[in-house]
């Protein structure tokens, strides 16, 4: 007879500490088998075999395995495949009485989870999803009339008014690790076995300095300064708890806390309006007649537009998988408004390159820059790259780091003149929005 167990499915929560779903699984009364699935439905679509995010995840899973072996005499079950088939196999291997996990709000994840829940329900097995990667989810922060907020400022006011010690409190999942099923260490697929190469990229640490948080409001807009925490990749993959970050760092800086609220806001928007993945939040913006010049788009991708701050940002992204947030706004505005390239092209390029790629935030940021999103920059706000440089990189320290040939004859001339591009943008946007 097999021993009855619960499964806990790690996804965007690659840690044992303060893990809501793991806590509830361990408290549910049966030994728990921890699971991680390298999902082929996602991985098979990645165009780059040396994708640094896969390396980051693989290392995080290896660290989880080592910690489970050392602290609990348990083992992570790691599989590479399509979710439904993997679960069919697991139901044959274990006497599964319930599956616990943490919620994921992206459209594919919701479809996948429904399919797994249906598969389990056919066998009388419960599927339990918990809130973990955000402070507030779904309908927790809504208007008095029950509708979701689409403007950030009133959303943030309500968010702050609801926040209390309960929502920030950690789940003591570490205290119950002895309830994991004891089994010898199991092997896990290597990157090479899954068709990937180990990336040489370096990843930012999972720690932060209180001084950085305290200075965040004053220094975050200057890309040459080390004024941000670089924690977004850890929030994305859950190697860091959002509750811990809000509790310990949010109290140090209101500006920093607002960035975490924006993160919740965009996840809420994606949950209520999943159409934003492929459509403009404001439908009238889908009437814009984009130029979509492929040569100009390629120049933007390569950091060869002749606009130094734009080129610096794109080269930083291509070489490191990271781009400073202020520069993200500048390059996104430049692509959508100076070049009139569909925001979806830029969003897809960022999705391919960013270490911290998160669908909700990436989509929200791009639609904000294009003017098509909720609470977005108005269409007539066209960032002037020269003024942005003068204000946020006056000594050209950031630009010179990434564009060393700035004053050489090899550096390209601007592919478009700013004022002409601005006039063209206002004309094209205006024509679409007046229809």
Short mmCIF file of C-alpha atoms in Angstrom, two decimals, residues 10-14 36-39 42-43 46 51-65 76 78-79 188-189 191 194 196 199 203 233 236-239 355 357:
data_model
loop_
_atom_site.label_atom_id
_atom_site.label_comp_id
_atom_site.label_asym_id
_atom_site.label_seq_id
_atom_site.Cartn_x
_atom_site.Cartn_y
_atom_site.Cartn_z
CA UNK A 10 6.47 25.05 -6.59
CA UNK A 11 6.10 27.63 -9.37
CA UNK A 12 6.79 31.34 -8.83
CA UNK A 13 7.73 30.73 -5.18
CA UNK A 14 11.14 29.07 -5.17
CA UNK A 36 8.81 21.38 -9.44
CA UNK A 37 7.90 21.10 -13.10
CA UNK A 38 9.98 22.47 -15.97
CA UNK A 39 6.96 23.17 -18.14
CA UNK A 42 6.63 27.41 -21.75
CA UNK A 43 10.20 26.28 -22.36
CA UNK A 46 11.74 30.15 -25.83
CA UNK A 51 18.10 31.84 -21.83
CA UNK A 52 19.46 33.17 -18.55
CA UNK A 53 16.11 32.85 -16.81
CA UNK A 54 16.13 29.09 -17.26
CA UNK A 55 19.59 29.01 -15.70
CA UNK A 56 18.34 31.16 -12.80
CA UNK A 57 15.39 28.81 -12.20
CA UNK A 58 17.56 25.71 -12.49
CA UNK A 59 19.99 27.05 -9.90
CA UNK A 60 17.13 28.02 -7.59
CA UNK A 61 15.65 24.53 -7.88
CA UNK A 62 19.06 22.99 -7.16
CA UNK A 63 19.33 25.18 -4.05
CA UNK A 64 15.85 24.11 -2.95
CA UNK A 65 16.82 20.47 -3.38
CA UNK A 76 12.18 17.64 -4.50
CA UNK A 78 11.64 17.55 -10.51
CA UNK A 79 10.09 16.75 -13.88
CA UNK A 188 16.73 16.23 -11.60
CA UNK A 189 17.15 16.92 -15.32
CA UNK A 191 19.92 22.07 -18.47
CA UNK A 194 16.23 19.89 -21.39
CA UNK A 196 19.38 24.51 -22.80
CA UNK A 199 24.08 31.09 -19.13
CA UNK A 203 22.40 37.52 -11.18
CA UNK A 233 14.15 38.97 -10.59
CA UNK A 236 9.49 37.37 -10.24
CA UNK A 237 10.58 33.84 -9.39
CA UNK A 238 9.70 33.97 -5.70
CA UNK A 239 13.15 33.47 -4.25
CA UNK A 355 15.85 38.60 -16.58
CA UNK A 357 10.36 39.53 -17.22
#
